[in-house]
Amino acid sequence: NAGVMQNPRHLVRRRGQEARLRCSPMKGHSHVYWYRQLPEEGLKFMVYLQKENIIDESGMPKERFSAEFPKEGPSILRIQQVVRGDSAAYFCASSPSRQSNQPQHFGDGTRLSIL
Amino acid sequence: AQRVTQPEKLLSVFKGAPVELKCNYSYSGSPELFWYVQYSRQRLQLLLRHISRESIKGFTADLNKGETSFHLKKPFAQEEDSAMYYCALTPGSNYQLIWGAGTKLIIKP
């Protein structure tokens, strides 16, 4: 089991471009969480998805950010018209259920840099 | 407001010395507390959680509800303990993890 796989590891975009970050959960996990980590700060929850459903997107910025977790394929975090402030590390985690006794397993993260 | 505070950005101790990484939280209910660790060039991984009451790699953490703290301790630090340590809480049965800013632990030989 390769664990949670995120790609790319590093992504460079110019202001105004789109960024797509992918996350494949661990085998058998159907719950995916996205977190953002700004420099010198802790991780901040963005969105929680189950297959084909967004359960909680309370941490997502209202504009430009969207997430999906289709029936087939990885979860995608999409950022449109990126700005410098979007530069951060984006982490994906997965779990087999939403119960708190099921720890979340993390990917290596995607470092997004905006020029 | 729910918040996790790790007051030390950096903690440096000598090998063999005791280690204590501080974590304080703000939450009115009954949270579940975790410590995650990230070793150099590795991904974030769960170290321990308070409900398990276990010792992992010699580390322990006790939830002190009176002081709203969940400090991570190890009596004798080892060089391989050098890493970033994050304290996190989840409110009750909620899935959402609320994170501290992390403490970088450096163990000097």
Short mmCIF file of C-alpha atoms in Angstrom, two decimals:
data_model
loop_
_atom_site.label_atom_id
_atom_site.label_comp_id
_atom_site.label_asym_id
_atom_site.label_seq_id
_atom_site.Cartn_x
_atom_site.Cartn_y
_atom_site.Cartn_z
CA ASN A 1 0.00 0.00 0.00
CA ALA A 2 1.73 3.13 -1.22
CA GLY A 3 -0.18 5.38 1.11
CA VAL A 4 -1.69 8.70 0.14
CA MET A 5 -0.21 9.90 -3.12
CA GLN A 6 -0.14 13.55 -4.05
CA ASN A 7 1.12 15.04 -7.26
CA PRO A 8 2.84 17.04 -8.28
CA ARG A 9 5.22 17.49 -5.37
CA HIS A 10 6.08 20.97 -6.57
CA LEU A 11 4.02 23.21 -8.80
CA VAL A 12 4.98 26.61 -10.14
CA ARG A 13 2.37 28.88 -11.66
CA ARG A 14 2.24 32.48 -12.80
CA ARG A 15 -0.39 34.82 -11.45
CA GLY A 16 -3.69 34.30 -13.23
CA GLN A 17 -3.05 30.68 -14.20
CA GLU A 18 -4.86 27.65 -12.87
CA ALA A 19 -3.40 25.12 -10.45
CA ARG A 20 -4.62 21.53 -10.18
CA LEU A 21 -3.48 19.42 -7.28
CA ARG A 22 -4.20 15.71 -7.22
CA CYS A 23 -4.61 13.29 -4.35
CA SER A 24 -5.10 9.54 -4.46
CA PRO A 25 -6.18 8.21 -1.06
CA MET A 26 -4.91 5.05 0.53
CA LYS A 27 -6.47 1.87 -0.74
CA GLY A 28 -9.75 1.29 1.02
CA HIS A 29 -10.12 4.91 2.11
CA SER A 30 -13.10 6.82 0.80
CA HIS A 31 -12.73 9.97 2.90
CA VAL A 32 -10.39 12.72 1.76
CA TYR A 33 -9.36 15.94 3.51
CA TRP A 34 -7.43 18.88 2.13
CA TYR A 35 -5.33 21.19 4.32
CA ARG A 36 -3.28 24.27 3.51
CA GLN A 37 -0.13 25.28 5.33
CA LEU A 38 1.18 28.80 4.96
CA PRO A 39 4.82 29.49 5.91
CA GLU A 40 5.42 29.50 9.66
CA GLU A 41 1.84 28.37 10.36
CA GLY A 42 0.03 25.16 11.18
CA LEU A 43 -2.18 23.28 8.77
CA LYS A 44 -5.62 24.75 8.14
CA PHE A 45 -8.58 22.60 7.17
CA MET A 46 -10.03 23.38 3.76
CA VAL A 47 -12.46 20.70 2.64
CA TYR A 48 -13.68 17.20 3.40
CA LEU A 49 -14.98 14.93 0.66
CA GLN A 50 -16.35 11.48 0.25
CA LYS A 51 -16.68 9.81 -3.10
CA GLU A 52 -18.64 12.18 -5.35
CA ASN A 53 -19.74 14.34 -2.40
CA ILE A 54 -18.42 17.45 -0.70
CA ILE A 55 -19.24 16.99 2.97
CA ASP A 56 -17.73 20.15 4.42
CA GLU A 57 -16.07 22.97 2.55
CA SER A 58 -16.17 25.48 5.39
CA GLY A 59 -12.42 26.09 5.16
CA MET A 60 -12.37 26.81 1.45
CA PRO A 61 -12.04 30.39 0.22
CA LYS A 62 -15.33 31.45 -1.33
CA GLU A 63 -13.86 32.24 -4.72
CA ARG A 64 -11.43 30.57 -7.10
CA PHE A 65 -11.08 27.36 -5.06
CA SER A 66 -12.96 24.15 -5.75
CA ALA A 67 -12.55 20.48 -4.94
CA GLU A 68 -13.92 17.24 -6.24
CA PHE A 69 -13.58 13.55 -5.58
CA PRO A 70 -15.08 11.68 -8.53
CA LYS A 71 -16.24 8.11 -8.52
CA GLU A 72 -13.17 7.14 -10.47
CA GLY A 73 -9.80 8.78 -10.11
CA PRO A 74 -8.09 11.04 -7.61
CA SER A 75 -9.44 13.96 -5.66
CA ILE A 76 -8.63 17.28 -7.31
CA LEU A 77 -8.11 20.64 -5.62
CA ARG A 78 -8.43 23.34 -8.23
CA ILE A 79 -7.35 26.94 -7.82
CA GLN A 80 -8.31 29.32 -10.59
CA GLN A 81 -6.60 32.62 -11.36
CA VAL A 82 -3.90 32.05 -8.77
CA VAL A 83 -2.46 34.94 -6.78
CA ARG A 84 0.75 35.25 -4.79
CA GLY A 85 -1.10 34.57 -1.55
CA ASP A 86 -1.98 31.08 -2.77
CA SER A 87 1.67 30.05 -2.37
CA ALA A 88 1.61 27.36 0.29
CA ALA A 89 1.94 23.66 0.94
CA TYR A 90 -1.28 21.77 0.30
CA PHE A 91 -1.70 18.48 2.11
CA CYS A 92 -4.18 15.75 1.46
CA ALA A 93 -5.17 13.13 4.01
CA SER A 94 -7.44 10.13 3.86
CA SER A 95 -9.22 7.84 6.28
CA PRO A 96 -11.48 4.81 6.00
CA SER A 97 -14.28 6.59 7.84
CA ARG A 98 -15.03 9.89 9.53
CA GLN A 99 -14.74 8.49 13.02
CA SER A 100 -12.13 10.24 15.11
CA ASN A 101 -10.65 6.91 16.16
CA GLN A 102 -9.62 6.39 12.55
CA PRO A 103 -6.51 8.54 12.15
CA GLN A 104 -5.96 10.51 9.00
CA HIS A 105 -3.05 9.43 6.82
CA PHE A 106 -1.20 12.18 5.01
CA GLY A 107 0.44 12.56 1.64
CA ASP A 108 3.75 14.32 1.06
CA GLY A 109 2.01 17.52 0.07
CA THR A 110 2.20 19.77 -2.97
CA ARG A 111 4.29 22.91 -2.69
CA LEU A 112 2.64 25.58 -4.80
CA SER A 113 4.69 28.59 -5.77
CA ILE A 114 3.18 31.56 -7.55
CA LEU A 115 5.50 33.77 -9.56
CA ALA B 1 -12.87 29.79 19.38
CA GLN B 2 -11.09 26.49 18.88
CA ARG B 3 -7.36 26.95 18.87
CA VAL B 4 -4.16 24.99 19.41
CA THR B 5 -1.06 26.82 20.58
CA GLN B 6 2.48 25.54 20.47
CA PRO B 7 4.46 28.34 22.09
CA GLU B 8 7.90 27.18 20.97
CA LYS B 9 8.83 27.39 17.30
CA LEU B 10 12.17 25.79 18.01
CA LEU B 11 13.42 23.57 20.82
CA SER B 12 17.01 22.41 21.02
CA VAL B 13 18.23 19.92 23.63
CA PHE B 14 21.21 17.63 24.05
CA LYS B 15 21.01 13.91 23.45
CA GLY B 16 20.01 12.13 26.63
CA ALA B 17 18.29 15.17 28.11
CA PRO B 18 14.56 15.25 28.84
CA VAL B 19 12.27 16.79 26.25
CA GLU B 20 8.95 18.54 26.70
CA LEU B 21 7.07 20.03 23.77
CA LYS B 22 4.26 22.24 24.93
CA CYS B 23 0.73 22.27 23.56
CA ASN B 24 -2.19 24.26 24.89
CA TYR B 25 -5.65 24.23 23.45
CA SER B 26 -8.81 26.25 23.60
CA TYR B 27 -12.03 24.31 23.33
CA SER B 28 -15.06 24.25 25.57
CA GLY B 29 -16.10 20.65 25.02
CA SER B 30 -14.24 17.35 25.09
CA PRO B 31 -11.69 17.35 22.32
CA GLU B 32 -9.55 14.55 21.12
CA LEU B 33 -5.87 15.47 21.07
CA PHE B 34 -3.13 14.20 18.79
CA TRP B 35 0.57 14.62 18.23
CA TYR B 36 1.82 14.31 14.66
CA VAL B 37 5.48 14.19 13.66
CA GLN B 38 7.26 14.95 10.41
CA TYR B 39 10.82 13.65 10.08
CA SER B 40 13.13 15.15 7.50
CA ARG B 41 12.01 14.23 3.98
CA GLN B 42 9.12 12.16 5.27
CA ARG B 43 5.41 12.75 5.39
CA LEU B 44 3.36 13.80 8.35
CA GLN B 45 2.46 10.82 10.52
CA LEU B 46 0.50 10.23 13.66
CA LEU B 47 2.71 9.85 16.73
CA LEU B 48 0.13 9.37 19.44
CA ARG B 49 -3.32 10.38 20.65
CA HIS B 50 -4.61 10.90 24.12
CA ILE B 51 -7.36 8.29 24.03
CA SER B 52 -4.80 5.54 23.42
CA ARG B 53 -2.77 6.38 26.51
CA GLU B 54 0.20 4.73 24.87
CA SER B 55 3.90 5.43 24.64
CA ILE B 56 5.33 5.63 21.16
CA LYS B 57 9.09 5.82 20.60
CA GLY B 58 9.42 6.68 24.27
CA PHE B 59 7.08 9.68 24.00
CA THR B 60 4.05 10.17 26.21
CA ALA B 61 1.45 12.90 26.45
CA ASP B 62 -1.13 13.43 29.14
CA LEU B 63 -4.26 15.44 28.62
CA ASN B 64 -4.64 17.98 31.43
CA LYS B 65 -8.16 19.37 31.17
CA GLY B 66 -7.62 21.80 34.03
CA GLU B 67 -4.69 23.45 32.29
CA THR B 68 -6.04 22.63 28.79
CA SER B 69 -2.67 21.20 27.87
CA PHE B 70 -1.37 18.15 26.08
CA HIS B 71 2.40 18.39 26.43
CA LEU B 72 4.60 15.79 24.73
CA LYS B 73 7.39 14.37 26.87
CA LYS B 74 10.32 12.03 26.57
CA PRO B 75 12.74 11.38 29.42
CA PHE B 76 15.86 10.82 27.30
CA ALA B 77 16.06 12.44 23.87
CA GLN B 78 17.71 10.64 20.97
CA GLU B 79 19.17 12.15 17.81
CA GLU B 80 16.54 10.45 15.65
CA ASP B 81 13.85 12.41 17.50
CA SER B 82 14.85 15.54 15.57
CA ALA B 83 11.75 16.49 13.59
CA MET B 84 8.79 18.86 13.36
CA TYR B 85 6.09 18.09 15.90
CA TYR B 86 2.50 19.24 15.52
CA CYS B 87 -0.21 19.17 18.12
CA ALA B 88 -3.78 18.90 16.82
CA LEU B 89 -7.26 18.50 18.15
CA THR B 90 -10.55 17.32 16.78
CA PRO B 91 -13.73 18.45 18.51
CA GLY B 92 -15.49 15.36 19.77
CA SER B 93 -16.40 13.05 16.94
CA ASN B 94 -15.79 15.67 14.30
CA TYR B 95 -13.28 14.82 11.60
CA GLN B 96 -11.81 18.28 11.31
CA LEU B 97 -8.29 18.60 12.68
CA ILE B 98 -7.26 21.93 14.16
CA TRP B 99 -3.51 22.35 14.21
CA GLY B 100 -0.83 24.14 16.14
CA ALA B 101 1.94 25.90 14.22
CA GLY B 102 4.45 23.20 15.08
CA THR B 103 7.69 22.96 17.05
CA LYS B 104 10.96 22.08 15.43
CA LEU B 105 12.89 19.79 17.75
CA ILE B 106 16.63 19.56 17.33
CA ILE B 107 18.60 17.00 19.32
CA LYS B 108 22.24 17.94 19.62
CA PRO B 109 24.84 15.16 19.87
#
